[in-house]
Short mmCIF file of C-alpha atoms in Angstrom, two decimals:
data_model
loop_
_atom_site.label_atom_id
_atom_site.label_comp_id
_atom_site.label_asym_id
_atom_site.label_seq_id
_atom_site.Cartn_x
_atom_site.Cartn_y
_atom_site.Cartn_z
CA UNK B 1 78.89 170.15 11.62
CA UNK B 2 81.73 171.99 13.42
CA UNK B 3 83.86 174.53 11.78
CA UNK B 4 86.52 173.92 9.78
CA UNK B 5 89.84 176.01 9.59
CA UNK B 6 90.93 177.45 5.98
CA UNK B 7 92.60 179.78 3.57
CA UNK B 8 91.73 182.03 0.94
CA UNK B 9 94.55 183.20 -1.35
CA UNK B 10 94.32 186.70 -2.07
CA UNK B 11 95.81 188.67 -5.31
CA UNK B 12 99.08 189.52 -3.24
CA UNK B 13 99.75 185.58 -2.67
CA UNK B 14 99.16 185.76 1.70
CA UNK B 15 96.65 183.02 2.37
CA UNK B 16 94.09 184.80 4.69
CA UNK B 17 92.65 182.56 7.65
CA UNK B 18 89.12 182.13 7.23
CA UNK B 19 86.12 179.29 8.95
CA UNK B 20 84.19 177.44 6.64
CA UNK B 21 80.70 175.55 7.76
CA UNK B 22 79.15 173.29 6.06
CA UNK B 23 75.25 172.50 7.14
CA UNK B 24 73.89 169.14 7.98
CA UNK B 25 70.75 169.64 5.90
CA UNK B 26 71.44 172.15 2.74
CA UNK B 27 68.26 174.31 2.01
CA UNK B 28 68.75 173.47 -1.71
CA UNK B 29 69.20 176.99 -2.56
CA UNK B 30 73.03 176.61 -3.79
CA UNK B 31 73.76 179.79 -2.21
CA UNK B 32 76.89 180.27 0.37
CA UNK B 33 77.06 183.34 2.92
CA UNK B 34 80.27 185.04 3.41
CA UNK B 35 80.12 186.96 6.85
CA UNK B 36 82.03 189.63 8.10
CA UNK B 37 83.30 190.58 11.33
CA UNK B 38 82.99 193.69 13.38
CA UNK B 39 85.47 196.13 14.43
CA UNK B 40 86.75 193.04 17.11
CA UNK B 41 87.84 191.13 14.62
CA UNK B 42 87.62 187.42 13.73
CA UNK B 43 85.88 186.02 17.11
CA UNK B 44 83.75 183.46 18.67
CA UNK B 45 80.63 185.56 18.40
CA UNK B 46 81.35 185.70 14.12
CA UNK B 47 81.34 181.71 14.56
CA UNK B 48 78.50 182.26 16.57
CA UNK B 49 76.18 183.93 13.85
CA UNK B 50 78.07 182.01 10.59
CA UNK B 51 76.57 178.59 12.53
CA UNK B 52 73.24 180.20 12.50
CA UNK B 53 73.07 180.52 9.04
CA UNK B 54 74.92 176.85 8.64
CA UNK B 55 71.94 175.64 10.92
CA UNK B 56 69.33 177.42 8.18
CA UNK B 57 71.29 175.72 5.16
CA UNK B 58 73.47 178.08 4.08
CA UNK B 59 77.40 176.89 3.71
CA UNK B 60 79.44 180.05 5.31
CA UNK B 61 82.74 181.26 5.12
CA UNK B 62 83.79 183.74 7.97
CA UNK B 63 87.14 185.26 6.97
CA UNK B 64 89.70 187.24 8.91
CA UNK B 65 89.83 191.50 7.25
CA UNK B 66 92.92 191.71 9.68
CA UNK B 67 94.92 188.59 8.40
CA UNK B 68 97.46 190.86 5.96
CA UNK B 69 101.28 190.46 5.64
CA UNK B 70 102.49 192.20 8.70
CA UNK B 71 102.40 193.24 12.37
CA UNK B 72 98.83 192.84 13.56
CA UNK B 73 98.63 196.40 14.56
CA UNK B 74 99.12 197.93 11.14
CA UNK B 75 97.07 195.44 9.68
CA UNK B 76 93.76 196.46 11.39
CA UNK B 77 94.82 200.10 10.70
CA UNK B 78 95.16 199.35 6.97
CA UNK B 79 91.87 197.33 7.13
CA UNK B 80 90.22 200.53 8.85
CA UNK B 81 91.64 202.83 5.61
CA UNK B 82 90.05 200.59 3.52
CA UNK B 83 86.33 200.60 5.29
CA UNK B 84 86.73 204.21 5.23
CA UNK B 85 88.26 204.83 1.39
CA UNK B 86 85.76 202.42 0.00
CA UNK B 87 88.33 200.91 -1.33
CA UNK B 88 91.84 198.82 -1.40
CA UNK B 89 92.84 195.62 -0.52
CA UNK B 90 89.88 194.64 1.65
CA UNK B 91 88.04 194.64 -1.12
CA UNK B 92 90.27 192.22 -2.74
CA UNK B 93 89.79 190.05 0.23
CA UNK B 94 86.53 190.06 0.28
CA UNK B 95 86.26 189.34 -3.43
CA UNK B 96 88.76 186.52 -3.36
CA UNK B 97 85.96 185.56 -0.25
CA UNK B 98 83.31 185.25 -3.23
CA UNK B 99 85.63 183.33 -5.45
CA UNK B 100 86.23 180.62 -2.98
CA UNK B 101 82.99 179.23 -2.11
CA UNK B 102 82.01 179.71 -5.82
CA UNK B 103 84.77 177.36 -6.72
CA UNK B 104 85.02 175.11 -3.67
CA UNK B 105 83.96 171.69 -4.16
CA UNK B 106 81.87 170.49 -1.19
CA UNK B 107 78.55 172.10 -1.63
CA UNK B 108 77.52 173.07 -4.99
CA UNK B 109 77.02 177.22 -4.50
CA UNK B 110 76.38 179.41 -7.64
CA UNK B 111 74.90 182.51 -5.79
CA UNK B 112 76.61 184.38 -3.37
CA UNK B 113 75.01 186.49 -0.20
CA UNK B 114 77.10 188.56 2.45
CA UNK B 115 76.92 189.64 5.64
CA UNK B 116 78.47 191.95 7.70
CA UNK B 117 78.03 193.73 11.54
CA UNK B 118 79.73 196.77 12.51
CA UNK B 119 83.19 197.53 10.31
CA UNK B 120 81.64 194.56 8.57
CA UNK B 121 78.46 195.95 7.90
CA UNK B 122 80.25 198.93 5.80
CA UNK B 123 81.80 196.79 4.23
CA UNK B 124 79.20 194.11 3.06
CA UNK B 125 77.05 197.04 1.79
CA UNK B 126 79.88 198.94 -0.74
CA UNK B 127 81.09 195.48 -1.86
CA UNK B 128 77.35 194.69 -2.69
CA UNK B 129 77.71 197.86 -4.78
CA UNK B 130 80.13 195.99 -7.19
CA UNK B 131 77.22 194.11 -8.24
CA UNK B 132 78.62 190.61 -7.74
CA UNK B 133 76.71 189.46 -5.02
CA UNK B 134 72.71 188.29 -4.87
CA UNK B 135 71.68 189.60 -1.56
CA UNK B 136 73.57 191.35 1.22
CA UNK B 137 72.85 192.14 4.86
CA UNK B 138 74.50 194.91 6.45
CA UNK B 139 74.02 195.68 10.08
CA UNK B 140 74.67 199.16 11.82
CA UNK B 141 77.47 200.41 9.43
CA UNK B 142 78.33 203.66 7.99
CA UNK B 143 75.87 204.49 5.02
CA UNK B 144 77.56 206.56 1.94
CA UNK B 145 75.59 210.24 2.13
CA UNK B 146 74.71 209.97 -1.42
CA UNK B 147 72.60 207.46 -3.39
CA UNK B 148 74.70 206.97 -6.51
CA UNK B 149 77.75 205.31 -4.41
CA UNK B 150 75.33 202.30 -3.99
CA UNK B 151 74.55 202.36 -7.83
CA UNK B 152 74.30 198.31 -8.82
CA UNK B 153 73.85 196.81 -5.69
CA UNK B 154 71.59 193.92 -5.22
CA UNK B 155 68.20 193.83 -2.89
CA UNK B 156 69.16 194.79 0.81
CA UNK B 157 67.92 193.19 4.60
CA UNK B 158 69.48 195.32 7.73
CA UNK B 159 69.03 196.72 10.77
CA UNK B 160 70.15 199.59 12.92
CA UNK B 161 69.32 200.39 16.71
CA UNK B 162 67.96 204.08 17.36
CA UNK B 163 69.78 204.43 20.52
CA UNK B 164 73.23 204.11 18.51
CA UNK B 165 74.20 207.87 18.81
CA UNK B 166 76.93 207.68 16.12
CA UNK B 167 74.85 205.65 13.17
CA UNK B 168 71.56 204.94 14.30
CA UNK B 169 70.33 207.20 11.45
CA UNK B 170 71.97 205.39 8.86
CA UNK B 171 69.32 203.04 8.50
CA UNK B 172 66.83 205.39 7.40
CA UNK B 173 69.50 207.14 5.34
CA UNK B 174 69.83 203.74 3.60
CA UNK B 175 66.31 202.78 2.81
CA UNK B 176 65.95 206.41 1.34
CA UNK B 177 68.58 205.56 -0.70
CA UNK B 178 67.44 202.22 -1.64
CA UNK B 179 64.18 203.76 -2.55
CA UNK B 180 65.58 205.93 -4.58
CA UNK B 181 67.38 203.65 -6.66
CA UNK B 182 63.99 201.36 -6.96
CA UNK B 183 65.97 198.35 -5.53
CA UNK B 184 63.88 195.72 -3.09
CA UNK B 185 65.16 195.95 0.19
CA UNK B 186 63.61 195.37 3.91
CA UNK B 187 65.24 197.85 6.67
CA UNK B 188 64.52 198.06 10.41
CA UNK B 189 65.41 200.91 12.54
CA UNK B 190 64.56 199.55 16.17
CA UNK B 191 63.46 202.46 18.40
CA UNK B 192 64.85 200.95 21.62
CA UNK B 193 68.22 199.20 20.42
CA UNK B 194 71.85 200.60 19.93
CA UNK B 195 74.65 199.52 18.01
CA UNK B 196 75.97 195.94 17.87
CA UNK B 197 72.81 194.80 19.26
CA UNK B 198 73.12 191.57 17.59
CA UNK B 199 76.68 190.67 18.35
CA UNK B 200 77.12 189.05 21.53
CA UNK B 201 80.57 189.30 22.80
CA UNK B 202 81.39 188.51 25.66
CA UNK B 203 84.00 190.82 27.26
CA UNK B 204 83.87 192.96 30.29
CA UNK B 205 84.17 195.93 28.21
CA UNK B 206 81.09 194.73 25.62
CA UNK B 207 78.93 193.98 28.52
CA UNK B 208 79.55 196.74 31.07
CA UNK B 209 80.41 199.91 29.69
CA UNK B 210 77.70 200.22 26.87
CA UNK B 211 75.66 202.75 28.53
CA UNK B 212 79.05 204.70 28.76
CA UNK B 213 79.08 205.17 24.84
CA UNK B 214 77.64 207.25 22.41
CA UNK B 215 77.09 203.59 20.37
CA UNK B 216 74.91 202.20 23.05
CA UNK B 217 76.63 198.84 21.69
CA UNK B 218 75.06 196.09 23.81
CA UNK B 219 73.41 193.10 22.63
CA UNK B 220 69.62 192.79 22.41
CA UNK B 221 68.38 189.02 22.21
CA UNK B 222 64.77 190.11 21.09
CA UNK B 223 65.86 192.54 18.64
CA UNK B 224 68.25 190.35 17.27
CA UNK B 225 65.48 187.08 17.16
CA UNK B 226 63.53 189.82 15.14
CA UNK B 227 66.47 190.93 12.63
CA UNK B 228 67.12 186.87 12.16
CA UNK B 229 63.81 186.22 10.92
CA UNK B 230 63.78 188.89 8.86
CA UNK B 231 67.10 188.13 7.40
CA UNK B 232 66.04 184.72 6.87
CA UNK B 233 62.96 185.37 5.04
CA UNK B 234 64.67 187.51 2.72
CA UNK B 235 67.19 185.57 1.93
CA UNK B 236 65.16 182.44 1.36
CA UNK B 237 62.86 184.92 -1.10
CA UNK B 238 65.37 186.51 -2.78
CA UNK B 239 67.70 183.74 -3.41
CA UNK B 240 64.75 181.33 -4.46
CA UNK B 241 63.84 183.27 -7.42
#
């Protein structure tokens, strides 16, 4: 089924513009995804990956961070504060996010996974923090130095490329972390992949001018086949028991 065009209502009353999929064959898990975009913002490639999930079973929401009251510009720099605060009104968003495919009405959904890339990937993992989700997925974000600000979350499925000058540590920053806390969690450095390696954009500037930054982002098909089956599994674990 093709996406469909919608609105969340956040706490300040500004409908945010969001895509909602719906799958053909449910998995029976009642469980919706709500994925978030990289630093690019909402974009074909977020479609891209939210129909993945739709084509595993999952209903998906794929909201817009940057759709605030506003000029555009200031809008992605207030989103930005946020993802770097930990904190403010992209939180809000992405908890009205949770709130709407909890209540919507055309697939039953009483659990609630995320998943985020990038920006979004920051974000997925300090909203999972909150303790309202069941499972989260956070690709090559920022990773909070200290264990406690990740106190609550639920169980935990990411990757991170090593070539990714910037954050490729993060990942094993996170799974010490996660270890720490005792909380069940499956996370993949990959030796030979950089950031955004499972976003697929496709701009001049994505595709030609990785190698010219310290993120090495540039997609990597295998690497992202093996994050998908990873993700996947653990979501279909987790959320079945």
């Amino acid at each position: 089924m093709s996406a469909q065009d919608t609105h969340v209502t956040v706490p300040n009353g500004h409908r945010m513009r969001a895509r909602w999929f719906l799958p053909e064959r449910p998995n029976g898990l009642n469980a919706a995804v709500v994925v978030i975009h990289d630093i690019f913002g909402f974009s074909d490639d977020q479609a891209r990956i939210a129909q993945r999930l739709a084509d595993n079973g999952y209903p998906v929401l794929a909201p817009d961070l940057y759709d605030r009251p506003g000029a555009k510009s200031l809008c992605v720099v207030r989103t930005l504060r946020d993802h770097e605060a930990g904190h403010g009104d992209a939180f809000d968003q992405l908890d009205a996010c949770r709130q709407w495919v909890l209540e919507q009405t055309d697939q039953p959904v009483t659990k609630v996974a995320m998943m985020g890339f990038c920006m979004g990937g920051r974000f997925a993992l300090l909203y999972a923090a909150r303790g309202t989700l069941q499972v989260v997925a956070p690709f090559y974000g920022g990773v909070p130095r200290k264990a406690r600000a990740l106190t609550g979350i639920c169980p935990v499925v990411g990757g991170w490329g090593k070539k990714d000058l910037i954050y490729g540590h993060h990942g094993e920053r996170l799974a010490g972390h996660l270890t720490e806390l005792g909380v069940e969690h499956d996370i993949q450095t990959y030796p030979d992949a950089g950031h955004s390696y499972m976003n697929d954009h496709q701009t001049f500037l994505f595709k030609r001018m990785a190698d010219y930054s310290p993120l090495r982002a540039k997609y990597d098909p295998d690497t992202a086949e093996d994050s998908w089956r990873r993700v996947l599994a653990f979501f279909e674990e987790t959320l079945s028991a």
